[in-house]
């Protein structure tokens, strides 16, 4: 169902209980920009949850933190964040290393069934631009790519059965790639 801009879809995945749910096909998962891993809350956070939600009908007051016009303005600013050609090449090398690890002297081919799609290249760039803007910069650095990269890539690399048998995660593979690809 189409949503008017700038609205978007958030989805949650609970890896503990899959009863009554079905995993999305890889092509659909690839359409999500990020896969952010969120662990359990801290003691203090959980106490706040308890204090707010332990009622038969919790009081849900939602206060906007930003207006629609400001979201649109900020998106235009993200589009203007500069990405140097060397940084663009760095992004493409990272994505290509998920598809052709042997060309980058990475012994990962047996662990990766499918590498990241072209959406990874696009989303890695856009996410790094937004991250740079949040850091108060009008340009992207390789550190921005490394900082936001796992959230953009972790659901786009499909592991082989061998990787799963060895308990290798996509984050392990991403870390190896980031540690191998030369930073411009």
PDB file of C-alpha atoms in Angstrom:
ATOM      1  CA  UNK A   1       0.000   0.000   0.000  1.00  0.00           C
ATOM      2  CA  UNK A   2       1.630   3.251  -1.071  1.00  0.00           C
ATOM      3  CA  UNK A   3       2.317   5.838   1.612  1.00  0.00           C
ATOM      4  CA  UNK A   4       2.561   9.553   0.905  1.00  0.00           C
ATOM      5  CA  UNK A   5       6.050  11.046   1.185  1.00  0.00           C
ATOM      6  CA  UNK A   6       7.857  11.293   3.606  1.00  0.00           C
ATOM      7  CA  UNK A   7       6.233   8.394   5.456  1.00  0.00           C
ATOM      8  CA  UNK A   8       7.988   5.040   5.560  1.00  0.00           C
ATOM      9  CA  UNK A   9       7.615   1.488   6.761  1.00  0.00           C
ATOM     10  CA  UNK A  10       9.288   0.112   9.864  1.00  0.00           C
ATOM     11  CA  UNK A  11       9.182  -3.605  10.552  1.00  0.00           C
ATOM     12  CA  UNK A  12      10.347  -5.675  13.467  1.00  0.00           C
ATOM     13  CA  UNK A  13      11.670  -9.192  13.453  1.00  0.00           C
ATOM     14  CA  UNK A  14      11.700 -11.291  16.572  1.00  0.00           C
ATOM     15  CA  UNK A  15      14.266 -14.060  16.061  1.00  0.00           C
ATOM     16  CA  UNK A  16      13.061 -15.969  19.127  1.00  0.00           C
ATOM     17  CA  UNK A  17       9.478 -16.744  18.167  1.00  0.00           C
ATOM     18  CA  UNK A  18       8.527 -17.235  14.528  1.00  0.00           C
ATOM     19  CA  UNK A  19       5.131 -18.822  15.302  1.00  0.00           C
ATOM     20  CA  UNK A  20       2.546 -17.521  12.861  1.00  0.00           C
ATOM     21  CA  UNK A  21       5.027 -15.472  10.833  1.00  0.00           C
ATOM     22  CA  UNK A  22       6.943 -16.232   7.684  1.00  0.00           C
ATOM     23  CA  UNK A  23      10.343 -14.916   6.643  1.00  0.00           C
ATOM     24  CA  UNK A  24      10.290 -12.467   3.761  1.00  0.00           C
ATOM     25  CA  UNK A  25      12.038 -13.481   0.540  1.00  0.00           C
ATOM     26  CA  UNK A  26      15.516 -11.957   0.120  1.00  0.00           C
ATOM     27  CA  UNK A  27      14.289  -9.659  -2.674  1.00  0.00           C
ATOM     28  CA  UNK A  28      11.744  -8.102  -0.311  1.00  0.00           C
ATOM     29  CA  UNK A  29      14.162  -7.874   2.627  1.00  0.00           C
ATOM     30  CA  UNK A  30      16.600  -6.050   0.318  1.00  0.00           C
ATOM     31  CA  UNK A  31      14.094  -3.207  -0.033  1.00  0.00           C
ATOM     32  CA  UNK A  32      14.542  -2.244   3.612  1.00  0.00           C
ATOM     33  CA  UNK A  33      17.296   0.340   3.950  1.00  0.00           C
ATOM     34  CA  UNK A  34      18.552  -0.829   7.352  1.00  0.00           C
ATOM     35  CA  UNK A  35      18.594  -3.857   9.566  1.00  0.00           C
ATOM     36  CA  UNK A  36      19.360  -2.439  12.978  1.00  0.00           C
ATOM     37  CA  UNK A  37      20.082  -4.878  15.783  1.00  0.00           C
ATOM     38  CA  UNK A  38      18.512  -3.871  19.061  1.00  0.00           C
ATOM     39  CA  UNK A  39      19.311  -5.832  22.201  1.00  0.00           C
ATOM     40  CA  UNK A  40      17.494  -5.887  25.494  1.00  0.00           C
ATOM     41  CA  UNK A  41      16.984  -2.568  27.305  1.00  0.00           C
ATOM     42  CA  UNK A  42      19.211  -1.565  30.198  1.00  0.00           C
ATOM     43  CA  UNK A  43      17.872  -1.858  33.752  1.00  0.00           C
ATOM     44  CA  UNK A  44      16.991   1.859  33.778  1.00  0.00           C
ATOM     45  CA  UNK A  45      15.315   1.679  30.361  1.00  0.00           C
ATOM     46  CA  UNK A  46      13.292  -1.344  31.349  1.00  0.00           C
ATOM     47  CA  UNK A  47      12.173   0.405  34.523  1.00  0.00           C
ATOM     48  CA  UNK A  48      10.921   3.338  32.415  1.00  0.00           C
ATOM     49  CA  UNK A  49       9.047   0.876  30.206  1.00  0.00           C
ATOM     50  CA  UNK A  50       7.476  -0.662  33.293  1.00  0.00           C
ATOM     51  CA  UNK A  51       6.448   2.706  34.704  1.00  0.00           C
ATOM     52  CA  UNK A  52       4.833   3.814  31.419  1.00  0.00           C
ATOM     53  CA  UNK A  53       3.265   0.591  30.178  1.00  0.00           C
ATOM     54  CA  UNK A  54       2.182  -1.575  33.156  1.00  0.00           C
ATOM     55  CA  UNK A  55      -1.486  -0.622  32.873  1.00  0.00           C
ATOM     56  CA  UNK A  56      -4.471  -2.360  31.318  1.00  0.00           C
ATOM     57  CA  UNK A  57      -4.809   0.690  29.053  1.00  0.00           C
ATOM     58  CA  UNK A  58      -1.476   2.564  28.935  1.00  0.00           C
ATOM     59  CA  UNK A  59      -1.705   6.300  28.307  1.00  0.00           C
ATOM     60  CA  UNK A  60      -0.229   6.907  24.869  1.00  0.00           C
ATOM     61  CA  UNK A  61       0.503  10.561  24.236  1.00  0.00           C
ATOM     62  CA  UNK A  62       2.468  11.077  21.060  1.00  0.00           C
ATOM     63  CA  UNK A  63       4.163  14.421  20.567  1.00  0.00           C
ATOM     64  CA  UNK A  64       5.732  15.220  17.189  1.00  0.00           C
ATOM     65  CA  UNK A  65       9.439  15.986  17.485  1.00  0.00           C
ATOM     66  CA  UNK A  66       9.778  17.410  13.987  1.00  0.00           C
ATOM     67  CA  UNK A  67       7.382  18.876  11.462  1.00  0.00           C
ATOM     68  CA  UNK A  68       6.711  17.659   7.936  1.00  0.00           C
ATOM     69  CA  UNK A  69       8.282  20.766   6.390  1.00  0.00           C
ATOM     70  CA  UNK A  70      11.497  20.254   8.350  1.00  0.00           C
ATOM     71  CA  UNK A  71      11.691  16.618   7.231  1.00  0.00           C
ATOM     72  CA  UNK A  72      11.396  17.705   3.599  1.00  0.00           C
ATOM     73  CA  UNK A  73      14.044  20.434   4.106  1.00  0.00           C
ATOM     74  CA  UNK A  74      16.403  17.992   5.806  1.00  0.00           C
ATOM     75  CA  UNK A  75      16.043  15.470   2.988  1.00  0.00           C
ATOM     76  CA  UNK A  76      17.070  18.176   0.542  1.00  0.00           C
ATOM     77  CA  UNK A  77      20.128  18.887   2.712  1.00  0.00           C
ATOM     78  CA  UNK A  78      21.051  15.190   2.705  1.00  0.00           C
ATOM     79  CA  UNK A  79      20.942  15.237  -1.097  1.00  0.00           C
ATOM     80  CA  UNK A  80      23.446  18.114  -1.100  1.00  0.00           C
ATOM     81  CA  UNK A  81      26.014  16.336   1.123  1.00  0.00           C
ATOM     82  CA  UNK A  82      29.190  15.813  -0.935  1.00  0.00           C
ATOM     83  CA  UNK A  83      30.567  12.342  -1.629  1.00  0.00           C
ATOM     84  CA  UNK A  84      34.034  12.483  -3.169  1.00  0.00           C
ATOM     85  CA  UNK A  85      34.694  10.207  -6.147  1.00  0.00           C
ATOM     86  CA  UNK A  86      37.259   8.257  -4.095  1.00  0.00           C
ATOM     87  CA  UNK A  87      34.657   7.654  -1.396  1.00  0.00           C
ATOM     88  CA  UNK A  88      32.117   6.608  -4.050  1.00  0.00           C
ATOM     89  CA  UNK A  89      34.650   4.105  -5.400  1.00  0.00           C
ATOM     90  CA  UNK A  90      35.265   2.899  -1.839  1.00  0.00           C
ATOM     91  CA  UNK A  91      31.537   2.186  -1.449  1.00  0.00           C
ATOM     92  CA  UNK A  92      31.422   0.243  -4.724  1.00  0.00           C
ATOM     93  CA  UNK A  93      34.537  -1.753  -3.725  1.00  0.00           C
ATOM     94  CA  UNK A  94      32.885  -2.703  -0.431  1.00  0.00           C
ATOM     95  CA  UNK A  95      29.751  -3.939  -2.180  1.00  0.00           C
ATOM     96  CA  UNK A  96      31.757  -5.761  -4.866  1.00  0.00           C
ATOM     97  CA  UNK A  97      33.811  -7.466  -2.155  1.00  0.00           C
ATOM     98  CA  UNK A  98      30.593  -9.123  -0.963  1.00  0.00           C
ATOM     99  CA  UNK A  99      30.057 -10.524  -4.469  1.00  0.00           C
ATOM    100  CA  UNK A 100      33.626 -11.269  -5.559  1.00  0.00           C
ATOM    101  CA  UNK A 101      35.673 -11.579  -2.359  1.00  0.00           C
ATOM    102  CA  UNK A 102      38.505 -13.423  -4.077  1.00  0.00           C
ATOM    103  CA  UNK A 103      39.281 -10.337  -6.205  1.00  0.00           C
ATOM    104  CA  UNK A 104      39.990  -8.498  -2.946  1.00  0.00           C
ATOM    105  CA  UNK A 105      42.115 -11.327  -1.497  1.00  0.00           C
ATOM    106  CA  UNK A 106      39.351 -12.225   0.935  1.00  0.00           C
ATOM    107  CA  UNK A 107      38.799 -15.897   1.690  1.00  0.00           C
ATOM    108  CA  UNK A 108      35.034 -15.537   1.990  1.00  0.00           C
ATOM    109  CA  UNK A 109      33.623 -17.061  -1.202  1.00  0.00           C
ATOM    110  CA  UNK A 110      32.659 -20.300   0.585  1.00  0.00           C
ATOM    111  CA  UNK A 111      30.795 -18.310   3.245  1.00  0.00           C
ATOM    112  CA  UNK A 112      28.709 -16.097   0.949  1.00  0.00           C
ATOM    113  CA  UNK A 113      25.900 -17.531  -1.136  1.00  0.00           C
ATOM    114  CA  UNK A 114      24.836 -14.134  -2.540  1.00  0.00           C
ATOM    115  CA  UNK A 115      26.514 -10.755  -2.166  1.00  0.00           C
ATOM    116  CA  UNK A 116      24.871  -7.388  -1.718  1.00  0.00           C
ATOM    117  CA  UNK A 117      22.673  -5.967  -4.469  1.00  0.00           C
ATOM    118  CA  UNK A 118      22.983  -2.571  -6.196  1.00  0.00           C
ATOM    119  CA  UNK A 119      20.511  -1.256  -3.601  1.00  0.00           C
ATOM    120  CA  UNK A 120      23.320  -1.713  -1.070  1.00  0.00           C
ATOM    121  CA  UNK A 121      25.486   0.729  -3.016  1.00  0.00           C
ATOM    122  CA  UNK A 122      22.691   3.281  -3.189  1.00  0.00           C
ATOM    123  CA  UNK A 123      21.550   2.933   0.427  1.00  0.00           C
ATOM    124  CA  UNK A 124      25.090   2.895   1.782  1.00  0.00           C
ATOM    125  CA  UNK A 125      25.703   6.221   0.053  1.00  0.00           C
ATOM    126  CA  UNK A 126      22.435   7.839   1.134  1.00  0.00           C
ATOM    127  CA  UNK A 127      22.786   6.578   4.714  1.00  0.00           C
ATOM    128  CA  UNK A 128      26.371   7.857   4.936  1.00  0.00           C
ATOM    129  CA  UNK A 129      25.245  11.254   3.646  1.00  0.00           C
ATOM    130  CA  UNK A 130      22.509  11.430   6.297  1.00  0.00           C
ATOM    131  CA  UNK A 131      24.961  10.305   8.999  1.00  0.00           C
ATOM    132  CA  UNK A 132      27.501  12.944   7.924  1.00  0.00           C
ATOM    133  CA  UNK A 133      24.792  15.623   8.084  1.00  0.00           C
ATOM    134  CA  UNK A 134      23.833  14.475  11.589  1.00  0.00           C
ATOM    135  CA  UNK A 135      27.508  14.870  12.528  1.00  0.00           C
ATOM    136  CA  UNK A 136      27.398  18.471  11.278  1.00  0.00           C
ATOM    137  CA  UNK A 137      29.353  17.871   8.067  1.00  0.00           C
ATOM    138  CA  UNK A 138      28.517  18.535   4.440  1.00  0.00           C
ATOM    139  CA  UNK A 139      30.773  15.691   3.210  1.00  0.00           C
ATOM    140  CA  UNK A 140      31.059  11.940   3.713  1.00  0.00           C
ATOM    141  CA  UNK A 141      34.156  10.261   5.141  1.00  0.00           C
ATOM    142  CA  UNK A 142      35.155   6.577   4.963  1.00  0.00           C
ATOM    143  CA  UNK A 143      34.460   6.439   8.713  1.00  0.00           C
ATOM    144  CA  UNK A 144      30.835   7.344   7.957  1.00  0.00           C
ATOM    145  CA  UNK A 145      30.676   4.362   5.597  1.00  0.00           C
ATOM    146  CA  UNK A 146      32.171   2.043   8.212  1.00  0.00           C
ATOM    147  CA  UNK A 147      29.901   3.408  10.932  1.00  0.00           C
ATOM    148  CA  UNK A 148      26.607   2.973   9.111  1.00  0.00           C
ATOM    149  CA  UNK A 149      27.691   0.106   6.840  1.00  0.00           C
ATOM    150  CA  UNK A 150      26.748  -2.877   9.010  1.00  0.00           C
ATOM    151  CA  UNK A 151      23.147  -1.644   9.375  1.00  0.00           C
ATOM    152  CA  UNK A 152      22.878  -1.260   5.589  1.00  0.00           C
ATOM    153  CA  UNK A 153      24.665  -4.481   4.604  1.00  0.00           C
ATOM    154  CA  UNK A 154      23.825  -7.135   7.213  1.00  0.00           C
ATOM    155  CA  UNK A 155      20.542  -8.212   5.594  1.00  0.00           C
ATOM    156  CA  UNK A 156      21.880  -8.024   2.057  1.00  0.00           C
ATOM    157  CA  UNK A 157      24.572 -10.693   2.332  1.00  0.00           C
ATOM    158  CA  UNK A 158      23.113 -14.184   2.128  1.00  0.00           C
ATOM    159  CA  UNK A 159      25.287 -16.674   3.963  1.00  0.00           C
ATOM    160  CA  UNK A 160      26.117 -20.161   2.745  1.00  0.00           C
ATOM    161  CA  UNK A 161      25.259 -23.277   4.728  1.00  0.00           C
ATOM    162  CA  UNK A 162      28.958 -23.538   5.556  1.00  0.00           C
ATOM    163  CA  UNK A 163      28.913 -20.090   7.170  1.00  0.00           C
ATOM    164  CA  UNK A 164      25.857 -20.991   9.206  1.00  0.00           C
ATOM    165  CA  UNK A 165      27.475 -24.279  10.282  1.00  0.00           C
ATOM    166  CA  UNK A 166      30.569 -22.351  11.404  1.00  0.00           C
ATOM    167  CA  UNK A 167      28.430 -19.736  13.209  1.00  0.00           C
ATOM    168  CA  UNK A 168      29.825 -16.980  10.966  1.00  0.00           C
ATOM    169  CA  UNK A 169      27.551 -13.936  10.872  1.00  0.00           C
ATOM    170  CA  UNK A 170      27.103 -11.301   8.205  1.00  0.00           C
ATOM    171  CA  UNK A 171      28.589  -8.820  10.686  1.00  0.00           C
ATOM    172  CA  UNK A 172      31.740 -10.982  10.822  1.00  0.00           C
ATOM    173  CA  UNK A 173      31.983 -10.840   7.028  1.00  0.00           C
ATOM    174  CA  UNK A 174      31.321  -7.091   6.914  1.00  0.00           C
ATOM    175  CA  UNK A 175      34.054  -6.510   9.493  1.00  0.00           C
ATOM    176  CA  UNK A 176      36.555  -8.521   7.419  1.00  0.00           C
ATOM    177  CA  UNK A 177      35.643  -6.548   4.324  1.00  0.00           C
ATOM    178  CA  UNK A 178      35.985  -3.201   6.085  1.00  0.00           C
ATOM    179  CA  UNK A 179      39.340  -4.287   7.520  1.00  0.00           C
ATOM    180  CA  UNK A 180      40.603  -5.329   4.057  1.00  0.00           C
ATOM    181  CA  UNK A 181      39.377  -2.735   1.560  1.00  0.00           C
ATOM    182  CA  UNK A 182      41.871   0.152   1.521  1.00  0.00           C
ATOM    183  CA  UNK A 183      40.450   3.414   2.851  1.00  0.00           C
ATOM    184  CA  UNK A 184      40.896   6.316   0.415  1.00  0.00           C
TER     185      UNK A 184
END
